[in-house]
mmCIF file of C-alpha atoms in Angstrom:
data_model
loop_
_atom_site.group_PDB
_atom_site.id
_atom_site.type_symbol
_atom_site.label_atom_id
_atom_site.label_comp_id
_atom_site.label_asym_id
_atom_site.label_seq_id
_atom_site.Cartn_x
_atom_site.Cartn_y
_atom_site.Cartn_z
ATOM 1 C CA MET H 176 0.331 -0.006 0.296
ATOM 2 C CA ARG H 177 1.439 3.568 -0.812
ATOM 3 C CA GLU H 178 2.432 5.482 2.395
ATOM 4 C CA THR H 179 0.534 9.530 2.226
ATOM 5 C CA ARG H 180 2.618 11.958 1.197
ATOM 6 C CA THR H 181 2.902 15.638 2.542
ATOM 7 C CA SER H 182 2.194 16.906 -0.695
ATOM 8 C CA SER H 183 1.138 14.524 -4.642
ATOM 9 C CA ARG H 184 3.015 17.712 -6.379
ATOM 10 C CA ARG H 185 4.157 16.571 -9.977
ATOM 11 C CA PRO H 186 7.906 18.315 -10.561
ATOM 12 C CA ALA H 187 7.500 21.148 -11.919
ATOM 13 C CA SER H 188 8.321 21.805 -16.496
ATOM 14 C CA PRO H 189 10.408 23.868 -17.901
ATOM 15 C CA LEU H 190 7.332 26.290 -19.315
ATOM 16 C CA THR H 191 5.589 26.808 -15.770
ATOM 17 C CA ALA H 192 9.017 26.873 -13.989
ATOM 18 C CA LEU H 193 9.450 29.851 -16.014
ATOM 19 C CA LEU H 194 6.991 31.224 -15.751
ATOM 20 C CA VAL H 195 6.954 30.862 -11.452
ATOM 21 C CA LEU H 196 10.850 32.903 -12.042
ATOM 22 C CA SER H 197 9.220 35.431 -13.689
ATOM 23 C CA ALA H 198 5.919 35.508 -12.496
ATOM 24 C CA SER H 199 7.571 39.031 -10.298
ATOM 25 C CA ALA H 200 8.134 40.742 -13.791
ATOM 26 C CA LEU H 201 4.368 39.658 -15.879
ATOM 27 C CA LEU H 202 2.625 40.586 -13.391
ATOM 28 C CA SER H 203 0.315 37.887 -14.565
ATOM 29 C CA ILE H 204 0.401 34.871 -16.018
ATOM 30 C CA VAL H 205 -2.715 34.002 -18.415
ATOM 31 C CA GLY H 206 -3.427 29.985 -19.733
ATOM 32 C CA PRO H 207 -5.725 27.083 -18.500
ATOM 33 C CA VAL H 208 -3.817 25.223 -15.301
ATOM 34 C CA HIS H 209 -4.071 21.782 -16.294
ATOM 35 C CA ALA H 210 -5.086 19.515 -13.627
ATOM 36 C CA ALA H 211 -2.463 16.572 -11.935
ATOM 37 C CA PRO H 212 -3.447 13.011 -12.699
ATOM 38 C CA ALA H 213 -3.476 10.788 -10.273
ATOM 39 C CA LYS H 214 -0.459 9.080 -10.828
ATOM 40 C CA ASP H 215 3.094 9.788 -12.585
ATOM 41 C CA PRO H 216 4.725 13.267 -13.024
ATOM 42 C CA LEU H 217 3.354 13.999 -16.289
ATOM 43 C CA PRO H 218 4.764 17.631 -17.238
ATOM 44 C CA ALA H 219 2.026 20.047 -16.448
ATOM 45 C CA ASP H 220 2.784 22.250 -19.564
ATOM 46 C CA ILE H 221 1.374 19.393 -22.126
ATOM 47 C CA PRO H 222 -1.799 18.392 -22.133
ATOM 48 C CA ASP H 223 -2.935 15.058 -22.296
ATOM 49 C CA TYR H 224 0.722 13.294 -22.598
ATOM 50 C CA GLN H 225 -0.825 9.711 -21.220
ATOM 51 C CA ALA H 226 -1.720 9.514 -24.574
ATOM 52 C CA ALA H 227 1.781 11.131 -26.315
ATOM 53 C CA LEU H 228 3.315 8.923 -24.203
ATOM 54 C CA ASP H 229 1.796 5.952 -25.412
ATOM 55 C CA LEU H 230 1.265 6.858 -29.567
ATOM 56 C CA VAL H 231 4.870 7.182 -28.903
ATOM 57 C CA LYS H 232 5.173 3.181 -27.646
ATOM 58 C CA SER H 233 2.746 1.834 -29.852
ATOM 59 C CA THR H 234 2.795 -1.055 -32.536
ATOM 60 C CA ASN H 235 1.836 1.725 -35.613
ATOM 61 C CA VAL H 236 3.841 3.638 -34.619
ATOM 62 C CA ARG H 237 6.696 1.734 -34.641
ATOM 63 C CA ASP H 238 5.750 0.290 -37.233
ATOM 64 C CA ALA H 239 5.574 3.939 -38.842
ATOM 65 C CA VAL H 240 9.803 4.477 -38.521
ATOM 66 C CA CYS H 241 10.143 1.021 -39.413
ATOM 67 C CA ARG H 242 8.495 2.384 -42.544
ATOM 68 C CA PHE H 243 10.733 5.569 -43.085
ATOM 69 C CA LEU H 244 13.925 3.792 -42.304
ATOM 70 C CA SER H 245 13.320 0.266 -44.986
ATOM 71 C CA VAL H 246 13.863 3.073 -47.682
ATOM 72 C CA PRO H 247 17.368 4.858 -48.285
ATOM 73 C CA VAL H 248 17.534 8.750 -48.039
ATOM 74 C CA PRO H 249 17.122 10.163 -51.021
ATOM 75 C CA GLN H 250 19.860 11.609 -53.035
ATOM 76 C CA GLY H 251 19.689 14.498 -54.817
ATOM 77 C CA ASP H 252 18.395 17.560 -54.270
ATOM 78 C CA GLY H 253 13.915 16.522 -56.379
ATOM 79 C CA VAL H 254 12.135 18.783 -54.776
ATOM 80 C CA GLY H 255 8.602 17.662 -53.717
ATOM 81 C CA THR H 256 9.434 13.429 -54.793
ATOM 82 C CA ALA H 257 7.765 10.583 -53.481
ATOM 83 C CA GLN H 258 9.037 7.204 -53.110
ATOM 84 C CA PRO H 259 7.038 4.170 -52.316
ATOM 85 C CA ILE H 260 7.702 2.488 -48.651
ATOM 86 C CA PRO H 261 7.094 -1.000 -49.411
ATOM 87 C CA ASP H 262 4.095 -2.549 -47.744
ATOM 88 C CA LYS H 263 5.301 -5.634 -45.758
ATOM 89 C CA ALA H 264 3.229 -7.393 -42.647
ATOM 90 C CA ASP H 265 6.024 -7.183 -40.575
ATOM 91 C CA PRO H 266 7.359 -3.673 -41.301
ATOM 92 C CA CYS H 267 10.227 -3.868 -38.972
ATOM 93 C CA GLN H 268 11.587 -7.363 -39.990
ATOM 94 C CA GLY H 269 15.130 -8.058 -39.588
ATOM 95 C CA MET H 270 15.185 -4.094 -37.619
ATOM 96 C CA PRO H 271 17.505 -3.654 -35.140
ATOM 97 C CA ALA H 272 15.877 -3.624 -32.044
ATOM 98 C CA PHE H 273 14.985 0.345 -30.848
ATOM 99 C CA THR H 274 12.361 2.278 -28.606
ATOM 100 C CA VAL H 275 11.246 5.197 -28.848
ATOM 101 C CA LYS H 276 11.707 8.161 -26.027
ATOM 102 C CA ASP H 277 9.478 10.157 -24.406
ATOM 103 C CA PRO H 278 8.289 12.990 -26.051
ATOM 104 C CA LEU H 279 9.768 16.450 -25.632
ATOM 105 C CA ALA H 280 7.561 19.684 -26.262
ATOM 106 C CA LEU H 281 8.359 21.872 -29.166
ATOM 107 C CA ASN H 282 6.930 25.287 -28.265
ATOM 108 C CA GLU H 283 7.066 27.883 -31.724
ATOM 109 C CA ILE H 284 6.552 31.807 -31.444
ATOM 110 C CA THR H 285 3.379 32.692 -32.103
ATOM 111 C CA ALA H 286 1.374 34.885 -34.572
ATOM 112 C CA GLY H 287 0.416 37.663 -32.723
ATOM 113 C CA PHE H 288 4.021 37.843 -30.935
ATOM 114 C CA VAL H 289 5.301 38.144 -34.697
ATOM 115 C CA ALA H 290 3.123 40.636 -35.753
ATOM 116 C CA GLY H 291 3.594 42.852 -32.892
ATOM 117 C CA THR H 292 0.309 42.232 -31.453
ATOM 118 C CA SER H 293 0.735 40.433 -27.821
ATOM 119 C CA GLN H 294 3.522 40.917 -25.104
ATOM 120 C CA PRO H 295 7.059 39.991 -25.326
ATOM 121 C CA ILE H 296 6.524 37.195 -22.479
ATOM 122 C CA ALA H 297 6.597 33.797 -22.310
ATOM 123 C CA THR H 298 3.456 32.926 -21.415
ATOM 124 C CA GLU H 299 2.495 34.996 -25.630
ATOM 125 C CA ALA H 300 6.066 34.943 -27.444
ATOM 126 C CA VAL H 301 5.215 31.348 -27.647
ATOM 127 C CA LYS H 302 3.167 28.333 -28.173
ATOM 128 C CA LEU H 303 3.186 24.152 -27.969
ATOM 129 C CA SER H 304 2.929 23.593 -31.567
ATOM 130 C CA GLY H 305 3.543 19.994 -31.643
ATOM 131 C CA LEU H 306 5.409 16.298 -29.605
ATOM 132 C CA VAL H 307 9.063 14.968 -30.709
ATOM 133 C CA SER H 308 10.917 12.302 -29.720
ATOM 134 C CA ALA H 309 13.687 11.244 -30.862
ATOM 135 C CA LEU H 310 14.939 7.258 -30.814
ATOM 136 C CA SER H 311 16.999 5.797 -28.007
ATOM 137 C CA ALA H 312 19.666 4.480 -30.715
ATOM 138 C CA SER H 313 20.932 5.107 -33.785
ATOM 139 C CA VAL H 314 19.293 2.350 -36.587
ATOM 140 C CA ASN H 315 21.492 1.038 -39.125
ATOM 141 C CA GLY H 316 23.364 4.814 -38.560
ATOM 142 C CA ARG H 317 20.161 6.233 -38.785
ATOM 143 C CA ASN H 318 18.602 8.797 -35.847
ATOM 144 C CA VAL H 319 15.205 9.263 -37.118
ATOM 145 C CA THR H 320 12.662 12.201 -35.462
ATOM 146 C CA VAL H 321 8.348 10.875 -34.736
ATOM 147 C CA MET H 322 6.456 14.284 -34.370
ATOM 148 C CA LEU H 323 3.006 14.659 -33.393
ATOM 149 C CA ALA H 324 -0.391 16.670 -34.078
ATOM 150 C CA PRO H 325 -2.655 17.731 -31.766
ATOM 151 C CA THR H 326 -6.316 16.060 -32.289
ATOM 152 C CA GLN H 327 -9.212 18.152 -32.748
ATOM 153 C CA GLY H 328 -10.856 17.375 -29.638
ATOM 154 C CA GLY H 329 -8.048 15.814 -27.847
ATOM 155 C CA GLY H 330 -4.901 13.430 -27.947
ATOM 156 C CA TRP H 331 -2.324 13.480 -30.872
ATOM 157 C CA HIS H 332 -2.185 11.166 -34.099
ATOM 158 C CA LEU H 333 1.099 10.719 -35.427
ATOM 159 C CA ALA H 334 1.441 13.491 -38.078
ATOM 160 C CA ALA H 335 5.309 12.473 -39.782
ATOM 161 C CA VAL H 336 8.532 10.423 -39.433
ATOM 162 C CA ARG H 337 11.548 12.495 -40.467
ATOM 163 C CA GLU H 338 15.247 11.911 -41.319
ATOM 164 C CA GLY H 339 17.328 12.993 -38.069
ATOM 165 C CA ASP H 340 17.177 14.110 -34.231
ATOM 166 C CA SER H 341 18.277 17.501 -34.173
ATOM 167 C CA ASP H 342 14.959 18.843 -33.273
ATOM 168 C CA ALA H 343 15.100 16.657 -30.683
ATOM 169 C CA THR H 344 17.944 17.304 -29.307
ATOM 170 C CA TYR H 345 16.926 20.624 -29.070
ATOM 171 C CA ALA H 346 13.899 20.136 -27.560
ATOM 172 C CA GLY H 347 15.376 18.313 -24.858
ATOM 173 C CA LYS H 348 17.812 21.531 -24.079
ATOM 174 C CA ALA H 349 14.387 23.071 -22.135
ATOM 175 C CA THR H 350 15.701 23.682 -18.104
ATOM 176 C CA LEU H 351 13.972 23.883 -15.424
ATOM 177 C CA GLY H 352 13.245 26.912 -15.306
ATOM 178 C CA THR H 353 14.130 27.797 -19.248
ATOM 179 C CA LEU H 354 12.091 27.791 -22.298
ATOM 180 C CA VAL H 355 13.114 25.753 -25.788
ATOM 181 C CA PHE H 356 11.724 26.783 -28.633
ATOM 182 C CA THR H 357 12.211 27.045 -32.079
ATOM 183 C CA GLU H 358 12.113 30.401 -34.964
ATOM 184 C CA PRO H 359 10.822 27.241 -37.984
ATOM 185 C CA GLN H 360 11.066 29.474 -40.668
ATOM 186 C CA ILE H 361 14.889 29.529 -40.389
ATOM 187 C CA ARG H 362 15.020 26.519 -38.111
ATOM 188 C CA GLY H 363 16.908 28.642 -35.620
ATOM 189 C CA TRP H 364 16.801 27.197 -32.138
ATOM 190 C CA TYR H 365 16.532 29.522 -28.778
ATOM 191 C CA GLN H 366 17.095 29.536 -24.635
ATOM 192 C CA LEU H 367 14.213 31.499 -22.887
ATOM 193 C CA LYS H 368 15.675 32.484 -19.323
ATOM 194 C CA LEU H 369 13.035 34.975 -18.034
ATOM 195 C CA THR H 370 12.932 37.619 -20.279
ATOM 196 C CA THR H 371 16.454 37.199 -21.887
ATOM 197 C CA VAL H 372 16.241 35.144 -25.729
ATOM 198 C CA GLU H 373 19.945 32.889 -26.588
ATOM 199 C CA PRO H 374 21.094 31.490 -29.447
ATOM 200 C CA LEU H 375 21.441 27.533 -29.072
ATOM 201 C CA ASN H 376 22.483 26.718 -32.848
ATOM 202 C CA ASP H 377 23.575 29.069 -36.048
ATOM 203 C CA GLN H 378 20.397 29.971 -37.161
ATOM 204 C CA ALA H 379 19.901 31.197 -34.248
ATOM 205 C CA ARG H 380 22.737 33.055 -34.524
ATOM 206 C CA GLN H 381 22.234 34.687 -36.998
ATOM 207 C CA GLY H 382 19.128 35.422 -36.267
ATOM 208 C CA LEU H 383 20.218 37.804 -33.365
ATOM 209 C CA GLY H 384 22.793 39.259 -35.941
ATOM 210 C CA GLY H 385 25.451 37.676 -33.645
ATOM 211 C CA GLN H 386 24.959 38.430 -30.179
ATOM 212 C CA SER H 387 25.541 35.847 -27.734
ATOM 213 C CA SER H 388 21.606 36.921 -26.178
ATOM 214 C CA VAL H 389 19.141 39.807 -26.246
ATOM 215 C CA SER H 390 15.493 40.867 -24.408
ATOM 216 C CA LEU H 391 12.580 38.860 -25.199
ATOM 217 C CA SER H 392 11.329 42.327 -26.539
ATOM 218 C CA ASP H 393 14.394 43.519 -28.663
ATOM 219 C CA TYR H 394 14.017 39.718 -29.839
ATOM 220 C CA GLN H 395 10.210 40.220 -30.519
ATOM 221 C CA LYS H 396 11.178 43.168 -32.559
ATOM 222 C CA LEU H 397 14.060 41.138 -35.048
ATOM 223 C CA VAL H 398 11.204 38.864 -35.947
ATOM 224 C CA LYS H 399 8.186 40.913 -36.667
ATOM 225 C CA ALA H 400 11.037 42.579 -38.795
ATOM 226 C CA ARG H 401 11.790 39.177 -40.576
ATOM 227 C CA TYR H 402 7.548 37.372 -40.839
ATOM 228 C CA ALA H 403 5.366 40.541 -40.641
ATOM 229 C CA ASP H 404 4.399 40.684 -43.829
ATOM 230 C CA LYS H 405 4.478 36.539 -43.949
ATOM 231 C CA LEU H 406 1.799 35.635 -41.516
ATOM 232 C CA PRO H 407 -0.948 33.796 -41.487
ATOM 233 C CA GLY H 408 -3.008 34.485 -45.604
ATOM 234 C CA SER H 409 0.418 35.972 -46.704
ATOM 235 C CA GLU H 410 1.718 34.854 -49.474
ATOM 236 C CA TYR H 411 4.491 33.065 -47.180
ATOM 237 C CA ASP H 412 1.849 31.561 -45.187
ATOM 238 C CA ASN H 413 -0.102 30.299 -48.907
ATOM 239 C CA LYS H 414 2.860 28.638 -49.584
ATOM 240 C CA GLY H 415 3.162 26.166 -46.306
ATOM 241 C CA MET H 416 6.140 27.856 -44.667
ATOM 242 C CA SER H 417 5.195 30.889 -41.996
ATOM 243 C CA SER H 418 4.550 27.572 -39.289
ATOM 244 C CA GLY H 419 7.275 24.887 -40.822
ATOM 245 C CA TYR H 420 5.087 22.681 -42.138
ATOM 246 C CA GLY H 421 3.922 21.885 -45.332
ATOM 247 C CA THR H 422 0.166 21.734 -45.650
ATOM 248 C CA ALA H 423 -1.617 18.538 -46.098
ATOM 249 C CA LYS H 424 -1.937 18.232 -49.628
ATOM 250 C CA LYS H 425 -5.606 16.178 -50.923
ATOM 251 C CA THR H 426 -4.728 13.177 -52.872
ATOM 252 C CA GLN H 427 -6.065 11.776 -55.801
ATOM 253 C CA ASP H 428 -8.713 10.260 -53.854
ATOM 254 C CA GLY H 429 -9.817 13.089 -52.663
ATOM 255 C CA SER H 430 -8.589 11.822 -49.076
ATOM 256 C CA LEU H 431 -5.814 14.246 -47.298
ATOM 257 C CA SER H 432 -1.922 13.334 -46.542
ATOM 258 C CA THR H 433 -1.450 14.092 -43.185
ATOM 259 C CA PRO H 434 1.175 17.551 -42.537
ATOM 260 C CA ALA H 435 5.839 16.235 -42.273
ATOM 261 C CA LEU H 436 6.935 18.767 -41.969
ATOM 262 C CA LEU H 437 9.090 19.316 -44.737
ATOM 263 C CA GLY H 438 10.592 22.966 -44.942
ATOM 264 C CA GLY H 439 14.549 22.416 -44.451
ATOM 265 C CA SER H 440 14.291 18.938 -43.774
ATOM 266 C CA SER H 441 15.295 16.206 -46.017
ATOM 267 C CA ALA H 442 12.978 13.643 -45.624
ATOM 268 C CA ALA H 443 9.552 13.177 -44.296
ATOM 269 C CA LEU H 444 7.883 10.305 -43.670
ATOM 270 C CA ALA H 445 3.673 11.133 -44.372
ATOM 271 C CA LEU H 446 0.434 8.784 -44.806
ATOM 272 C CA ALA H 447 -1.601 9.740 -48.412
ATOM 273 C CA GLY H 448 -4.163 8.329 -48.702
ATOM 274 C CA GLY H 449 -3.624 5.727 -46.922
ATOM 275 C CA ALA H 450 0.126 4.707 -48.021
ATOM 276 C CA PHE H 451 2.960 5.876 -46.916
ATOM 277 C CA VAL H 452 5.085 7.576 -49.312
ATOM 278 C CA LEU H 453 8.303 9.228 -48.337
ATOM 279 C CA LEU H 454 9.046 13.231 -49.329
ATOM 280 C CA ARG H 455 11.629 14.888 -50.214
ATOM 281 C CA ARG H 456 12.492 18.622 -50.956
ATOM 282 C CA ARG H 457 15.437 20.577 -51.618
ATOM 283 C CA ARG H 458 16.772 22.575 -48.102
ATOM 284 C CA SER H 459 15.324 26.532 -47.445
ATOM 285 C CA THR H 460 17.807 26.672 -45.096
ATOM 286 C CA THR H 461 21.526 25.742 -44.644
ATOM 287 C CA GLY H 462 22.011 23.570 -41.547
#
């Protein structure tokens, strides 16, 4: 029988800790509070996290990863080329054993922050757009990322499997009291410490003009200058790049394919008309 504890609170997540530490500067915190589950230390700032855990450990996701790994990485600079993936009864047959790590938050800057209509504070500058999971070890020398998207009405679904694990690597750099987020248009990754933005990769350093850090307010001015004319409804948005994701396309049978992260990526697995296809697009940025 479990003994009674004086406190059943979960460990604070990076976003929760960041908000607590900066509360005096922000004056107020806006946003829903998710009730703690009866057990398990689940992240407080990720809704339906148990569902996400169950999904990445599921047979369906494992099979999707195996299908992705069963096809060599496409070569060349083909844009939007699709390569059929062999349909095997057991996609993982002959594949080395692997597990998918627990999903991590994929945070992105918000449209309101870019437009300058939102305040330069964590709760308004950054939003949770999805989850990313890497493999516990490389498989035949390859690392991949499993990407989850929120399902309307609650829960999560598999959005894509893509080559490389940099997204999960950067997302994992969040610590107690800090928040990691991405500027997907340039594939820049940043760490937010209270109200200070620091770059985590070369693209982010370029995005800050070579500075080692800037205030969140100054960072807002930079992204506003870069993207204020590229918000929803703009030509840039219509090309499916403003959120960092390729938009869902209708297949010949009229069904919608699952969005796959294509902008700046080398390859991604997507669902098209019920069949898996491997997509490749020329990199939009370096690195």
